[in-house]
PDB file of C-alpha atoms in Angstrom:
ATOM      1  CA  MET A1209     117.175  43.580 163.659  1.00 39.00           C
ATOM      2  CA  ALA A1210     113.481  44.436 162.704  1.00 38.00           C
ATOM      3  CA  ALA A1211     112.689  44.960 158.978  1.00 38.00           C
ATOM      4  CA  THR A1212     111.746  48.694 157.912  1.00 37.00           C
ATOM      5  CA  GLY A1213     109.844  49.602 154.855  1.00 39.00           C
ATOM      6  CA  ASN A1214     113.090  50.176 152.805  1.00 37.00           C
ATOM      7  CA  ASP A1215     114.415  46.713 154.013  1.00 37.00           C
ATOM      8  CA  ALA A1216     111.091  45.094 152.290  1.00 36.00           C
ATOM      9  CA  SER A1217     111.720  47.187 149.054  1.00 34.00           C
ATOM     10  CA  ARG A1218     115.338  45.720 148.774  1.00 35.00           C
ATOM     11  CA  THR A1219     114.238  41.925 149.748  1.00 34.00           C
ATOM     12  CA  GLY A1220     111.963  41.631 146.855  1.00 36.00           C
ATOM     13  CA  GLY A1221     110.037  38.317 146.405  1.00 36.00           C
ATOM     14  CA  PRO A1222     110.037  35.283 144.450  1.00 37.00           C
ATOM     15  CA  ALA A1223     108.115  37.072 141.530  1.00 40.00           C
ATOM     16  CA  ALA A1224     107.913  40.585 140.819  1.00 39.00           C
ATOM     17  CA  ASP A1225     103.841  40.626 140.580  1.00 41.00           C
ATOM     18  CA  ASP A1226     103.634  38.837 144.068  1.00 46.00           C
ATOM     19  CA  LEU A1227     104.696  41.987 145.666  1.00 54.00           C
ATOM     20  CA  ASP A1228     103.784  45.950 145.023  1.00 54.00           C
ATOM     21  CA  GLY A1229     104.963  47.217 141.656  1.00 47.00           C
ATOM     22  CA  ASP A1230     104.883  50.539 140.059  1.00 34.00           C
ATOM     23  CA  GLU A1231     101.288  50.344 138.942  1.00 34.00           C
ATOM     24  CA  ALA A1232      99.529  50.354 142.194  1.00 44.00           C
ATOM     25  CA  LEU A1233      96.121  50.090 140.858  1.00 41.00           C
ATOM     26  CA  ASN A1234      96.615  47.215 138.641  1.00 45.00           C
ATOM     27  CA  GLY A1235      96.004  43.574 139.295  1.00 57.00           C
ATOM     28  CA  ARG A1236      98.336  41.510 141.705  1.00 87.00           C
ATOM     29  CA  THR A1237      99.131  37.791 142.133  1.00 95.00           C
ATOM     30  CA  CYS A1238      97.547  36.024 144.989  1.00 97.00           C
ATOM     31  CA  ILE A1239     100.691  34.349 146.721  1.00 97.00           C
ATOM     32  CA  VAL A1240      98.038  31.334 147.274  1.00 97.00           C
ATOM     33  CA  THR A1241      96.482  30.654 144.096  1.00 96.00           C
ATOM     34  CA  ARG A1242      98.824  32.554 141.792  1.00 95.00           C
ATOM     35  CA  GLN A1243      96.093  34.265 140.194  1.00 94.00           C
ATOM     36  CA  SER A1244      96.533  37.691 138.983  1.00 95.00           C
ATOM     37  CA  LEU A1245      93.354  39.504 140.409  1.00 95.00           C
ATOM     38  CA  GLU A1246      92.245  43.218 140.901  1.00 94.00           C
ATOM     39  CA  ALA A1247      93.046  45.010 143.980  1.00 93.00           C
ATOM     40  CA  ALA A1248      89.513  44.961 145.632  1.00 93.00           C
ATOM     41  CA  ASP A1249      89.893  41.047 145.220  1.00 96.00           C
ATOM     42  CA  LEU A1250      92.984  40.702 147.309  1.00 97.00           C
ATOM     43  CA  ILE A1251      94.062  41.861 151.059  1.00 98.00           C
ATOM     44  CA  ARG A1252      97.537  43.473 151.204  1.00 98.00           C
ATOM     45  CA  PHE A1253     100.131  42.363 153.819  1.00 98.00           C
ATOM     46  CA  VAL A1254     103.027  44.232 154.850  1.00 97.00           C
ATOM     47  CA  ARG A1255     105.856  43.769 157.516  1.00 96.00           C
ATOM     48  CA  ASP A1256     105.594  46.061 160.681  1.00 95.00           C
ATOM     49  CA  PRO A1257     108.803  47.469 162.324  1.00 94.00           C
ATOM     50  CA  ASP A1258     108.795  44.254 164.530  1.00 95.00           C
ATOM     51  CA  ASN A1259     109.164  42.166 161.194  1.00 96.00           C
ATOM     52  CA  ARG A1260     105.736  40.751 161.691  1.00 97.00           C
ATOM     53  CA  VAL A1261     102.922  40.011 159.067  1.00 98.00           C
ATOM     54  CA  VAL A1262     100.197  42.637 159.454  1.00 98.00           C
ATOM     55  CA  PRO A1263      97.053  43.280 157.264  1.00 98.00           C
ATOM     56  CA  ASP A1264      96.845  46.608 155.328  1.00 97.00           C
ATOM     57  CA  LEU A1265      93.086  46.686 154.503  1.00 97.00           C
ATOM     58  CA  ALA A1266      93.165  50.390 153.421  1.00 94.00           C
ATOM     59  CA  ARG A1267      96.216  49.865 151.588  1.00 94.00           C
ATOM     60  CA  ARG A1268      98.060  52.678 152.895  1.00 94.00           C
ATOM     61  CA  LEU A1269     100.942  51.461 155.036  1.00 94.00           C
ATOM     62  CA  PRO A1270     104.645  51.766 153.795  1.00 92.00           C
ATOM     63  CA  GLY A1271     106.809  49.050 152.397  1.00 90.00           C
ATOM     64  CA  ARG A1272     106.295  46.520 149.853  1.00 90.00           C
ATOM     65  CA  GLY A1273     103.137  44.359 150.143  1.00 94.00           C
ATOM     66  CA  ALA A1274     102.416  40.545 149.465  1.00 96.00           C
ATOM     67  CA  HIS A1275      99.022  40.038 148.580  1.00 98.00           C
ATOM     68  CA  VAL A1276      96.097  37.270 149.262  1.00 98.00           C
ATOM     69  CA  SER A1277      93.017  36.547 147.702  1.00 98.00           C
ATOM     70  CA  PHE A1278      89.891  37.983 149.584  1.00 98.00           C
ATOM     71  CA  SER A1279      89.076  34.986 151.672  1.00 98.00           C
ATOM     72  CA  ARG A1280      89.653  33.748 155.306  1.00 98.00           C
ATOM     73  CA  GLU A1281      90.449  30.134 153.520  1.00 98.00           C
ATOM     74  CA  ALA A1282      93.445  31.731 151.385  1.00 98.00           C
ATOM     75  CA  VAL A1283      94.887  33.655 154.087  1.00 99.00           C
ATOM     76  CA  GLU A1284      95.043  30.714 156.642  1.00 98.00           C
ATOM     77  CA  THR A1285      96.608  28.467 153.705  1.00 98.00           C
ATOM     78  CA  ALA A1286      99.123  31.233 153.212  1.00 98.00           C
ATOM     79  CA  VAL A1287      99.960  31.287 157.218  1.00 98.00           C
ATOM     80  CA  LYS A1288     100.077  27.560 156.908  1.00 98.00           C
ATOM     81  CA  ARG A1289     102.219  26.817 154.023  1.00 97.00           C
ATOM     82  CA  ARG A1290     104.740  29.810 155.145  1.00 96.00           C
ATOM     83  CA  LEU A1291     104.050  31.752 152.153  1.00 97.00           C
ATOM     84  CA  PHE A1292     104.772  35.194 153.600  1.00 97.00           C
ATOM     85  CA  ALA A1293     108.186  34.209 154.324  1.00 95.00           C
ATOM     86  CA  ARG A1294     108.776  32.926 150.720  1.00 94.00           C
ATOM     87  CA  ALA A1295     106.927  36.062 149.476  1.00 95.00           C
ATOM     88  CA  PHE A1296     109.303  38.644 151.191  1.00 94.00           C
ATOM     89  CA  ARG A1297     112.256  36.344 150.865  1.00 91.00           C
ATOM     90  CA  SER A1298     113.005  36.650 154.546  1.00 91.00           C
ATOM     91  CA  GLU A1299     112.023  34.924 157.608  1.00 93.00           C
ATOM     92  CA  VAL A1300     109.036  36.814 158.997  1.00 96.00           C
ATOM     93  CA  GLU A1301     106.936  36.524 162.271  1.00 97.00           C
ATOM     94  CA  THR A1302     103.710  35.427 160.728  1.00 97.00           C
ATOM     95  CA  PRO A1303     100.535  35.288 163.579  1.00 97.00           C
ATOM     96  CA  ALA A1304      99.024  31.675 163.804  1.00 97.00           C
ATOM     97  CA  ASP A1305      95.762  33.793 164.016  1.00 98.00           C
ATOM     98  CA  LEU A1306      96.176  36.044 160.664  1.00 98.00           C
ATOM     99  CA  GLY A1307      92.978  34.679 159.507  1.00 98.00           C
ATOM    100  CA  ALA A1308      91.088  35.531 162.542  1.00 98.00           C
ATOM    101  CA  MET A1309      92.959  39.036 162.949  1.00 98.00           C
ATOM    102  CA  VAL A1310      91.901  39.938 159.483  1.00 99.00           C
ATOM    103  CA  ASP A1311      88.229  39.054 160.527  1.00 98.00           C
ATOM    104  CA  ARG A1312      88.099  40.969 163.556  1.00 98.00           C
ATOM    105  CA  LEU A1313      89.512  44.182 161.748  1.00 98.00           C
ATOM    106  CA  LEU A1314      86.712  43.772 158.940  1.00 98.00           C
ATOM    107  CA  VAL A1315      83.779  43.187 161.875  1.00 98.00           C
ATOM    108  CA  ARG A1316      85.245  46.607 163.428  1.00 98.00           C
ATOM    109  CA  GLN A1317      84.854  48.188 160.292  1.00 98.00           C
ATOM    110  CA  VAL A1318      81.426  46.903 159.947  1.00 98.00           C
ATOM    111  CA  ALA A1319      80.553  48.234 163.356  1.00 97.00           C
ATOM    112  CA  GLY A1320      82.064  51.473 162.816  1.00 98.00           C
ATOM    113  CA  SER A1321      79.878  52.043 159.699  1.00 98.00           C
ATOM    114  CA  LEU A1322      76.920  51.167 161.442  1.00 98.00           C
ATOM    115  CA  GLY A1323      77.425  53.614 164.237  1.00 97.00           C
ATOM    116  CA  LEU A1324      78.025  56.583 161.421  1.00 98.00           C
ATOM    117  CA  ALA A1325      74.749  55.308 159.534  1.00 98.00           C
ATOM    118  CA  ARG A1326      72.781  55.617 162.660  1.00 97.00           C
ATOM    119  CA  LYS A1327      74.120  59.003 163.594  1.00 97.00           C
ATOM    120  CA  ALA A1328      73.343  59.864 159.907  1.00 98.00           C
ATOM    121  CA  GLY A1329      69.682  58.744 160.168  1.00 97.00           C
ATOM    122  CA  GLN A1330      70.189  56.127 157.761  1.00 98.00           C
ATOM    123  CA  LEU A1331      69.886  53.094 159.615  1.00 98.00           C
ATOM    124  CA  VAL A1332      66.735  52.269 161.858  1.00 97.00           C
ATOM    125  CA  THR A1333      66.232  49.490 164.568  1.00 95.00           C
ATOM    126  CA  GLY A1334      63.406  47.679 166.106  1.00 92.00           C
ATOM    127  CA  ALA A1335      61.371  44.798 164.423  1.00 92.00           C
ATOM    128  CA  ALA A1336      58.601  47.026 163.654  1.00 94.00           C
ATOM    129  CA  LYS A1337      60.311  49.872 162.018  1.00 96.00           C
ATOM    130  CA  VAL A1338      62.745  47.415 160.471  1.00 96.00           C
ATOM    131  CA  GLU A1339      59.695  45.358 158.839  1.00 96.00           C
ATOM    132  CA  ALA A1340      58.223  48.956 157.665  1.00 97.00           C
ATOM    133  CA  ALA A1341      61.185  49.929 156.038  1.00 97.00           C
ATOM    134  CA  MET A1342      61.703  46.606 154.024  1.00 96.00           C
ATOM    135  CA  ARG A1343      58.191  46.386 152.947  1.00 95.00           C
ATOM    136  CA  SER A1344      57.835  50.089 151.796  1.00 94.00           C
ATOM    137  CA  GLY A1345      61.129  49.584 149.696  1.00 91.00           C
ATOM    138  CA  ARG A1346      62.941  52.321 151.497  1.00 94.00           C
ATOM    139  CA  ALA A1347      65.756  49.962 152.467  1.00 96.00           C
ATOM    140  CA  LEU A1348      68.961  49.172 151.024  1.00 96.00           C
ATOM    141  CA  GLY A1349      69.865  46.217 153.206  1.00 97.00           C
ATOM    142  CA  LEU A1350      68.954  43.992 156.108  1.00 97.00           C
ATOM    143  CA  VAL A1351      71.173  43.465 159.078  1.00 96.00           C
ATOM    144  CA  GLN A1352      70.080  40.695 161.480  1.00 94.00           C
ATOM    145  CA  ALA A1353      71.873  39.050 164.484  1.00 94.00           C
ATOM    146  CA  CYS A1354      73.317  35.637 163.693  1.00 92.00           C
ATOM    147  CA  ASP A1355      71.703  34.369 166.972  1.00 90.00           C
ATOM    148  CA  ALA A1356      68.410  35.858 166.282  1.00 84.00           C
ATOM    149  CA  ALA A1357      65.271  33.537 167.222  1.00 80.00           C
ATOM    150  CA  GLU A1358      64.348  32.091 163.978  1.00 85.00           C
ATOM    151  CA  ASP A1359      60.628  33.139 164.096  1.00 81.00           C
ATOM    152  CA  GLY A1360      61.584  36.549 164.165  1.00 75.00           C
ATOM    153  CA  LEU A1361      64.177  36.073 161.210  1.00 85.00           C
ATOM    154  CA  ARG A1362      60.978  34.527 159.045  1.00 88.00           C
ATOM    155  CA  LYS A1363      58.884  37.591 159.719  1.00 90.00           C
ATOM    156  CA  ILE A1364      61.345  40.049 158.739  1.00 93.00           C
ATOM    157  CA  ASP A1365      62.686  38.092 155.783  1.00 91.00           C
ATOM    158  CA  ALA A1366      59.113  37.964 154.390  1.00 93.00           C
ATOM    159  CA  ALA A1367      59.143  41.769 154.474  1.00 94.00           C
ATOM    160  CA  ARG A1368      62.260  41.996 152.825  1.00 94.00           C
ATOM    161  CA  ARG A1369      61.123  39.814 149.927  1.00 93.00           C
ATOM    162  CA  ALA A1370      57.935  41.854 149.829  1.00 95.00           C
ATOM    163  CA  GLY A1371      60.277  44.990 149.599  1.00 95.00           C
ATOM    164  CA  GLU A1372      62.221  43.291 146.660  1.00 94.00           C
ATOM    165  CA  ARG A1373      59.116  42.293 144.691  1.00 94.00           C
ATOM    166  CA  GLY A1374      57.738  45.837 145.320  1.00 94.00           C
ATOM    167  CA  THR A1375      60.720  47.553 144.130  1.00 93.00           C
ATOM    168  CA  GLY A1376      62.169  44.976 141.449  1.00 94.00           C
ATOM    169  CA  ARG A1377      65.520  45.436 142.984  1.00 93.00           C
ATOM    170  CA  PRO A1378      67.389  42.995 145.359  1.00 94.00           C
ATOM    171  CA  ILE A1379      67.733  43.815 149.232  1.00 95.00           C
ATOM    172  CA  PRO A1380      70.369  41.921 150.706  1.00 95.00           C
ATOM    173  CA  GLY A1381      70.259  40.225 154.077  1.00 95.00           C
ATOM    174  CA  PHE A1382      73.288  40.006 156.469  1.00 96.00           C
ATOM    175  CA  ARG A1383      73.491  37.726 159.447  1.00 94.00           C
ATOM    176  CA  LEU A1384      77.300  38.195 160.313  1.00 96.00           C
ATOM    177  CA  LEU A1385      77.403  39.828 163.737  1.00 96.00           C
ATOM    178  CA  GLY A1386      75.629  38.772 166.722  1.00 95.00           C
ATOM    179  CA  ALA A1387      73.456  40.678 168.756  1.00 94.00           C
ATOM    180  CA  ASP A1388      76.164  41.810 171.434  1.00 96.00           C
ATOM    181  CA  GLU A1389      78.468  43.215 168.656  1.00 96.00           C
ATOM    182  CA  ILE A1390      75.367  44.880 166.810  1.00 97.00           C
ATOM    183  CA  SER A1391      74.127  46.421 170.182  1.00 96.00           C
ATOM    184  CA  LEU A1392      77.661  47.588 171.067  1.00 96.00           C
ATOM    185  CA  ALA A1393      78.048  49.180 167.541  1.00 96.00           C
ATOM    186  CA  LEU A1394      74.681  51.079 167.809  1.00 95.00           C
ATOM    187  CA  GLY A1395      74.899  51.961 171.409  1.00 91.00           C
ATOM    188  CA  GLY A1396      71.785  50.176 172.258  1.00 85.00           C
ATOM    189  CA  TRP A1397      70.705  46.980 174.155  1.00 86.00           C
ATOM    190  CA  ASN A1398      69.746  43.579 172.545  1.00 89.00           C
ATOM    191  CA  VAL A1399      69.531  44.987 168.750  1.00 94.00           C
ATOM    192  CA  ILE A1400      68.489  42.041 166.659  1.00 94.00           C
ATOM    193  CA  HIS A1401      67.441  43.826 163.412  1.00 94.00           C
ATOM    194  CA  ALA A1402      68.536  46.684 161.374  1.00 97.00           C
ATOM    195  CA  ALA A1403      67.354  48.068 158.365  1.00 98.00           C
ATOM    196  CA  ILE A1404      70.143  50.128 156.324  1.00 98.00           C
ATOM    197  CA  LEU A1405      68.604  53.000 154.186  1.00 98.00           C
ATOM    198  CA  ALA A1406      69.846  55.304 151.334  1.00 96.00           C
ATOM    199  CA  GLY A1407      72.741  57.663 151.537  1.00 97.00           C
ATOM    200  CA  ASP A1408      76.457  57.713 151.588  1.00 98.00           C
ATOM    201  CA  ALA A1409      76.651  56.384 155.236  1.00 98.00           C
ATOM    202  CA  GLY A1410      74.391  53.505 154.372  1.00 98.00           C
ATOM    203  CA  SER A1411      76.146  52.635 151.125  1.00 98.00           C
ATOM    204  CA  ALA A1412      79.445  52.730 153.339  1.00 98.00           C
ATOM    205  CA  VAL A1413      77.505  50.116 155.674  1.00 98.00           C
ATOM    206  CA  LEU A1414      76.727  47.761 152.515  1.00 97.00           C
ATOM    207  CA  LYS A1415      80.260  47.926 151.471  1.00 97.00           C
ATOM    208  CA  ARG A1416      81.623  46.805 154.613  1.00 98.00           C
ATOM    209  CA  LEU A1417      79.087  43.935 155.186  1.00 98.00           C
ATOM    210  CA  GLU A1418      79.726  42.915 151.570  1.00 96.00           C
ATOM    211  CA  ALA A1419      83.551  42.761 152.298  1.00 97.00           C
ATOM    212  CA  LEU A1420      83.086  40.820 155.694  1.00 98.00           C
ATOM    213  CA  ALA A1421      80.654  38.298 153.927  1.00 97.00           C
ATOM    214  CA  LYS A1422      83.162  37.906 151.361  1.00 97.00           C
ATOM    215  CA  TYR A1423      86.167  36.952 153.447  1.00 98.00           C
ATOM    216  CA  ARG A1424      84.037  34.456 155.479  1.00 97.00           C
ATOM    217  CA  GLY A1425      82.865  32.937 152.032  1.00 95.00           C
ATOM    218  CA  GLU A1426      79.195  33.632 152.396  1.00 92.00           C
ATOM    219  CA  SER A1427      76.601  34.922 150.083  1.00 81.00           C
ATOM    220  CA  PRO A1428      74.277  37.681 151.980  1.00 72.00           C
ATOM    221  CA  MET A1429      70.942  36.645 150.239  1.00 58.00           C
ATOM    222  CA  GLU A1430      71.675  32.887 150.721  1.00 48.00           C
ATOM    223  CA  ALA A1431      72.558  33.358 154.586  1.00 46.00           C
ATOM    224  CA  ILE A1432      69.135  34.747 155.149  1.00 53.00           C
ATOM    225  CA  GLU A1433      67.081  32.660 152.614  1.00 52.00           C
ATOM    226  CA  GLY A1434      68.799  29.422 153.613  1.00 45.00           C
ATOM    227  CA  ALA A1435      68.327  29.997 157.734  1.00 43.00           C
ATOM    228  CA  ALA A1436      64.445  30.779 156.878  1.00 43.00           C
ATOM    229  CA  GLY A1437      64.213  27.794 154.618  1.00 41.00           C
ATOM    230  CA  GLY A1438      65.739  25.421 157.128  1.00 39.00           C
ATOM    231  CA  ASP A1439      63.363  26.537 159.851  1.00 37.00           C
ATOM    232  CA  SER A1440      60.433  26.084 157.404  1.00 35.00           C
ATOM    233  CA  THR A1441      61.120  22.734 156.396  1.00 32.00           C
ATOM    234  CA  ALA A1442      61.451  21.826 160.200  1.00 31.00           C
ATOM    235  CA  GLU A1443      57.765  23.002 160.823  1.00 31.00           C
ATOM    236  CA  GLU A1444      56.448  20.831 158.141  1.00 28.00           C
TER     237      GLU A1444
END
């Protein structure tokens, strides 16, 4: 018989702070590292009606939850070590690709936020427009396709750096999605570059991108700089 939210509440876990408690906003303990972390640094997982472990990124699904550090490595470790069954004190069906599942959900969130920002006029595409937004300092962040040509990457990244010098603030760059993924999200064709502009929708894009980068263990700034630096070295 599939476990329900009430079943999950009765089963408990190996330690009270592995699962949800009365103070939902306080720190939780990662079932992998045993570290107590804030909610923003954890991914919540619950059991669905079919007794499968599923991610609850919005932290809204009913039932008790088990928490894992916000990284794909930690999620995959939890799967390999069968830590969800231990946390729920019950045999559960844990998808072997749970780490990839979370990644896909985060990518979907990024894609949705990109589309909303475009509709709100808080995102521009096209190399010339993106470069202008970077140099003027209007951009909050830079999105580039991970399969973009390196020569185009260097040119836009130089504009990003110029914008940083002009404004005195960082302009994070992200290379997390392919051109096809970005194009689909924005309803365009062969979209390689996008500049995120100020506003609620633009800020939401940054938040989603930062979450995906964090999950993958990547630093947004280093991802852009490392790619450009590696190509420059090759030319010397």
